[in-house]
Structures are given as C-alpha cells and as structure tokens.
Amino acid sequence: MQRKAIVIGATGLVGQYLVKQLSEIYDTLIVIARRPLRYINASIHFYQVNDFDNLAEICANIGADQNTDAFSCLGTTRKLAGSDEAFRKVDHDYNVSFAKLCREKGVENFFLLSAMNNDIDSRFLYNRVKAETEQSIRALGFKQLLIFRPSLLLGKHKGRTLENVSQNIFKVFSPLVPESLSIHPISARRVASAMTMSANNLYERRKFQSADLPSTTSIIENKQMLAMTRVKH
C-alpha cells in the first residue's frame, strides 16, 4: 500500500524541514500553503491557496482517506497576526478546520505542532490558544493523535525579533545548558525529525500489528524530542 500524507504550515520554520523529510518516506505528499515551497520533488503535490478560509474547497478535491496521515505546523504570533482575533483564527480556527476536514475524509492519524507550557487558563494568549487548539482537535476522535510541544525553536524567525534575540542569547550560554533540561531550546530541523520519526514508527507498528492499534493521544514533550533526535557519536 502506498503511503500518503497531507501537510499545512509547510513554509514555516518547522514545516519547511518537515516537507523535505516526509517526501523521503511517503509516496505522495500533499502540501497546502499560501507561499511557494522552497523544496519540491516528484512525490510532492502542491496546492497554493490565497486564504485558508477556502481550505474546504481545496480539501474537497484532494484524495485524502483513512490511509493518509495529516500534519499541521501552522501557526503565527500575535504581532504578525495583528490582533488577538486574527492570531486565534490562524492558530486555532484554521488548525481545527483542517483537522475536521481530514477527519471527515477518514484520516485516522494526525500530527500537530503545538508548544510548551500550554494552559487553558493561562493569562497569556499564546499559551491559552495553543491549549484550546489541542483540546478542540482531541475532541475530533482521531485514532492516533500526536502532539509535539517544543520549547524555544532555533532557526531564523522572519518578523519575530524577540525570539531571534533570545536565540542569540542562548548561543552564548548553550554550552552550560544540558539537553536533559526540558527548557533547552530545540532546532526546527530536530522538531521536524521527531515528527517524521514518530510517523515512521507508527507506520511500522501498524504494519506488523495483527490487530488495530488502540486509539491514543500522545504528547511528545521537548525533552523527549531532544532525546530521540540526539546524534550519537
């Protein structure tokens, strides 16, 4: 059986690495994005959209089914979005809409890029919306829901001055901060690798399992991603 996946958030910091890695293990990779991809190969089927409000129209013509894995790396910041409402629309509404459309097509496995320190009762909009998004997608009943919660992402963030400054500070002190600490920053490439490895592990389990895997929601915290992607010398 051919492997198929669908991705949104493919041009972001993690998404651009994820697309390249997934294209190496999936026979067909459907990518929906507003901007052209930096990387393309024969397995990638690219659909460009002007607005994610039209996501349903795009998904209606895409051959996603129960044998398709869905990935979302879609996200923004309050500053880039321009308002609380616009930020929530991207980080919550678009993600949940995508997940619902995938579920309606029979997709059983969903991989969500979230963030560390989510809290539905947080006074911080970012943490609160991330928690709400996780909660909304949990309610859709995917057989396998994998949620990835990285710490500070290392990589060049366009338009994210504060995060770029934080990264520069970290580079000075990084030799003193062991990866065993959960707050240790993680590169976008390693987060993408953790998502890809998790998808491959799930595929191998399903392939050799005589019965269906039980429905589960798995939280992959930052510390776990650091451990599973650590280069062994």
Short mmCIF file of C-alpha atoms in Angstrom, two decimals:
data_model
loop_
_atom_site.label_atom_id
_atom_site.label_comp_id
_atom_site.label_asym_id
_atom_site.label_seq_id
_atom_site.Cartn_x
_atom_site.Cartn_y
_atom_site.Cartn_z
CA MET A 1 0.00 0.00 0.00
CA GLN A 2 1.32 3.42 -0.94
CA ARG A 3 1.94 5.90 1.84
CA LYS A 4 0.23 9.28 1.62
CA ALA A 5 0.37 12.40 3.80
CA ILE A 6 -1.13 15.90 3.79
CA VAL A 7 0.56 18.95 5.33
CA ILE A 8 -0.33 22.55 6.19
CA GLY A 9 2.09 25.08 7.66
CA ALA A 10 4.70 23.82 5.21
CA THR A 11 6.53 27.12 4.69
CA GLY A 12 7.12 27.87 8.37
CA LEU A 13 10.23 27.26 10.41
CA VAL A 14 9.46 23.59 11.16
CA GLY A 15 7.23 22.95 8.16
CA GLN A 16 9.91 23.57 5.54
CA TYR A 17 12.10 20.87 7.09
CA LEU A 18 9.15 18.55 7.62
CA VAL A 19 8.11 18.64 3.97
CA LYS A 20 11.55 17.61 2.80
CA GLN A 21 11.80 14.79 5.35
CA LEU A 22 8.28 13.46 4.76
CA SER A 23 8.80 13.47 0.99
CA GLU A 24 11.52 10.89 1.53
CA ILE A 25 9.24 8.37 3.27
CA TYR A 26 5.80 8.99 1.72
CA ASP A 27 4.92 8.04 -1.84
CA THR A 28 2.55 11.02 -2.10
CA LEU A 29 2.83 14.22 -0.08
CA ILE A 30 0.00 16.74 -0.47
CA VAL A 31 1.06 20.22 0.62
CA ILE A 32 -1.33 23.17 1.05
CA ALA A 33 0.34 26.55 1.54
CA ARG A 34 -0.03 30.23 0.72
CA ARG A 35 3.56 30.64 -0.47
CA PRO A 36 5.62 28.56 -2.94
CA LEU A 37 7.70 25.80 -1.40
CA ARG A 38 11.46 26.07 -1.10
CA TYR A 39 11.79 22.36 -1.78
CA ILE A 40 9.91 20.26 -4.30
CA ASN A 41 10.27 16.74 -5.70
CA ALA A 42 8.23 14.19 -7.64
CA SER A 43 6.29 12.96 -4.58
CA ILE A 44 5.05 16.44 -3.60
CA HIS A 45 1.67 17.67 -4.87
CA PHE A 46 1.49 21.39 -4.11
CA TYR A 47 -1.76 23.35 -3.77
CA GLN A 48 -1.37 27.09 -3.31
CA VAL A 49 -4.16 28.97 -1.53
CA ASN A 50 -4.68 32.69 -1.09
CA ASP A 51 -6.62 32.28 2.12
CA PHE A 52 -7.17 29.35 4.48
CA ASP A 53 -10.81 30.38 4.69
CA ASN A 54 -11.09 28.47 1.40
CA LEU A 55 -9.50 25.32 2.81
CA ALA A 56 -12.69 23.27 2.40
CA GLU A 57 -12.72 23.90 -1.36
CA ILE A 58 -9.14 22.67 -1.70
CA CYS A 59 -9.63 19.61 0.51
CA ALA A 60 -12.76 18.62 -1.41
CA ASN A 61 -10.59 17.87 -4.44
CA ILE A 62 -7.80 16.09 -2.60
CA GLY A 63 -7.70 12.32 -2.34
CA ALA A 64 -7.18 12.05 1.42
CA ASP A 65 -8.60 8.93 3.10
CA GLN A 66 -8.04 6.56 6.01
CA ASN A 67 -4.60 5.67 4.65
CA THR A 68 -3.48 9.32 4.76
CA ASP A 69 -1.52 10.85 7.64
CA ALA A 70 -2.20 14.54 8.36
CA PHE A 71 0.36 17.04 9.68
CA SER A 72 -0.06 20.63 10.81
CA CYS A 73 2.76 23.05 11.55
CA LEU A 74 0.52 26.06 11.01
CA GLY A 75 0.98 28.94 13.44
CA THR A 76 1.77 32.62 13.81
CA THR A 77 2.29 35.24 16.52
CA ARG A 78 0.05 37.96 17.92
CA LYS A 79 2.37 40.58 16.41
CA LEU A 80 2.34 39.12 12.90
CA ALA A 81 -1.39 38.42 13.00
CA GLY A 82 -2.19 41.99 14.05
CA SER A 83 -4.84 41.28 16.69
CA ASP A 84 -5.95 38.70 19.25
CA GLU A 85 -8.78 37.62 16.97
CA ALA A 86 -6.54 37.22 13.92
CA PHE A 87 -4.00 35.22 15.92
CA ARG A 88 -6.70 32.87 17.21
CA LYS A 89 -8.11 32.48 13.71
CA VAL A 90 -4.80 31.11 12.46
CA ASP A 91 -3.61 29.10 15.43
CA HIS A 92 -6.98 27.70 16.47
CA ASP A 93 -9.63 28.05 13.79
CA TYR A 94 -7.57 27.11 10.75
CA ASN A 95 -5.91 24.19 12.51
CA VAL A 96 -9.22 22.83 13.79
CA SER A 97 -10.90 23.36 10.41
CA PHE A 98 -8.11 21.42 8.70
CA ALA A 99 -8.35 18.63 11.28
CA LYS A 100 -12.14 18.39 10.86
CA LEU A 101 -11.86 18.22 7.07
CA CYS A 102 -9.26 15.47 7.36
CA ARG A 103 -11.37 13.53 9.84
CA GLU A 104 -14.42 13.78 7.57
CA LYS A 105 -12.36 12.17 4.82
CA GLY A 106 -11.50 9.26 7.10
CA VAL A 107 -7.98 10.34 8.13
CA GLU A 108 -7.07 8.46 11.31
CA ASN A 109 -3.64 9.82 12.24
CA PHE A 110 -2.99 13.49 12.99
CA PHE A 111 0.34 15.10 13.91
CA LEU A 112 0.08 18.56 15.49
CA LEU A 113 2.88 21.02 16.17
CA SER A 114 1.94 22.84 19.37
CA ALA A 115 4.11 24.47 22.05
CA MET A 116 5.43 24.03 25.58
CA ASN A 117 3.57 25.33 28.67
CA ASN A 118 0.07 25.30 27.22
CA ASP A 119 -2.65 26.11 29.71
CA ILE A 120 -6.34 26.65 29.01
CA ASP A 121 -6.48 29.06 31.95
CA SER A 122 -3.26 30.93 31.12
CA ARG A 123 -3.31 34.72 31.19
CA PHE A 124 -1.08 34.60 28.11
CA LEU A 125 -2.99 34.47 24.83
CA TYR A 126 -0.41 32.29 23.07
CA ASN A 127 -0.40 29.55 25.72
CA ARG A 128 -4.17 29.66 26.08
CA VAL A 129 -4.92 29.39 22.36
CA LYS A 130 -2.44 26.54 21.89
CA ALA A 131 -4.20 24.65 24.71
CA GLU A 132 -7.61 25.36 23.18
CA THR A 133 -6.41 24.07 19.81
CA GLU A 134 -5.14 20.84 21.32
CA GLN A 135 -8.43 20.39 23.18
CA SER A 136 -10.55 21.01 20.07
CA ILE A 137 -8.57 18.56 17.95
CA ARG A 138 -8.64 15.92 20.67
CA ALA A 139 -12.44 16.05 20.52
CA LEU A 140 -12.47 15.02 16.85
CA GLY A 141 -11.64 11.42 17.69
CA PHE A 142 -8.55 10.62 15.65
CA LYS A 143 -7.33 7.09 16.24
CA GLN A 144 -3.80 8.38 16.72
CA LEU A 145 -3.23 12.00 17.71
CA LEU A 146 0.38 13.01 18.29
CA ILE A 147 1.01 16.46 19.76
CA PHE A 148 4.52 17.92 19.71
CA ARG A 149 5.39 20.60 22.28
CA PRO A 150 8.78 22.18 21.61
CA SER A 151 10.48 24.83 23.71
CA LEU A 152 12.11 27.85 22.05
CA LEU A 153 12.60 26.97 18.38
CA LEU A 154 16.04 27.61 16.97
CA GLY A 155 16.08 28.99 13.44
CA LYS A 156 15.59 32.32 11.75
CA HIS A 157 12.10 33.63 12.51
CA LYS A 158 11.04 36.21 9.96
CA GLY A 159 9.38 39.09 11.80
CA ARG A 160 9.97 37.60 15.24
CA THR A 161 12.57 39.94 16.71
CA LEU A 162 12.17 38.84 20.33
CA GLU A 163 12.65 35.16 19.51
CA ASN A 164 15.70 35.92 17.37
CA VAL A 165 17.23 37.92 20.23
CA SER A 166 16.50 35.03 22.61
CA GLN A 167 18.31 32.67 20.28
CA ASN A 168 21.40 34.86 20.16
CA ILE A 169 21.48 34.97 23.95
CA PHE A 170 21.11 31.20 24.10
CA LYS A 171 24.07 30.66 21.77
CA VAL A 172 26.31 32.31 24.35
CA PHE A 173 25.11 30.12 27.22
CA SER A 174 24.28 26.91 25.33
CA PRO A 175 27.41 25.04 26.50
CA LEU A 176 26.15 25.46 30.08
CA VAL A 177 22.60 24.20 29.41
CA PRO A 178 22.32 20.39 29.17
CA GLU A 179 19.78 18.87 26.80
CA SER A 180 18.37 16.90 29.72
CA LEU A 181 16.62 20.10 30.82
CA SER A 182 13.09 20.36 29.43
CA ILE A 183 13.51 24.09 28.70
CA HIS A 184 16.51 23.53 26.43
CA PRO A 185 15.82 25.19 23.03
CA ILE A 186 15.48 22.87 20.05
CA SER A 187 16.21 23.41 16.38
CA ALA A 188 13.34 23.40 13.91
CA ARG A 189 15.08 20.63 11.98
CA ARG A 190 15.07 18.37 15.06
CA VAL A 191 11.38 19.01 15.72
CA ALA A 192 10.65 18.04 12.11
CA SER A 193 12.81 14.95 12.56
CA ALA A 194 10.88 13.99 15.70
CA MET A 195 7.59 14.29 13.80
CA THR A 196 8.93 12.26 10.88
CA MET A 197 10.39 9.58 13.13
CA SER A 198 7.10 9.32 15.03
CA ALA A 199 5.17 8.89 11.79
CA ASN A 200 7.56 6.19 10.64
CA ASN A 201 7.37 4.38 13.98
CA LEU A 202 3.57 4.44 13.84
CA TYR A 203 3.64 3.07 10.29
CA GLU A 204 5.94 0.22 11.32
CA ARG A 205 3.76 -0.64 14.31
CA ARG A 206 0.63 -0.73 12.18
CA LYS A 207 2.33 -2.82 9.51
CA PHE A 208 3.36 -5.58 11.89
CA GLN A 209 0.42 -5.39 14.32
CA SER A 210 -2.08 -8.21 13.82
CA ALA A 211 -4.92 -6.12 15.29
CA ASP A 212 -5.74 -2.42 15.11
CA LEU A 213 -3.75 -0.19 17.44
CA PRO A 214 -5.79 1.24 20.33
CA SER A 215 -6.85 4.87 19.99
CA THR A 216 -4.38 7.11 21.81
CA THR A 217 -3.31 10.73 22.21
CA SER A 218 0.44 11.02 22.62
CA ILE A 219 2.14 14.15 23.95
CA ILE A 220 5.74 14.43 22.79
CA GLU A 221 7.37 16.97 25.06
CA ASN A 222 10.51 18.96 24.27
CA LYS A 223 12.78 16.73 26.37
CA GLN A 224 11.60 13.64 24.50
CA MET A 225 12.19 15.27 21.11
CA LEU A 226 15.70 16.25 22.15
CA ALA A 227 16.42 12.67 23.24
CA MET A 228 15.02 10.96 20.14
CA THR A 229 16.89 13.25 17.73
CA ARG A 230 20.20 13.41 19.59
CA VAL A 231 23.15 12.49 17.39
CA LYS A 232 25.11 9.62 18.89
CA HIS A 233 28.85 9.69 18.42
#
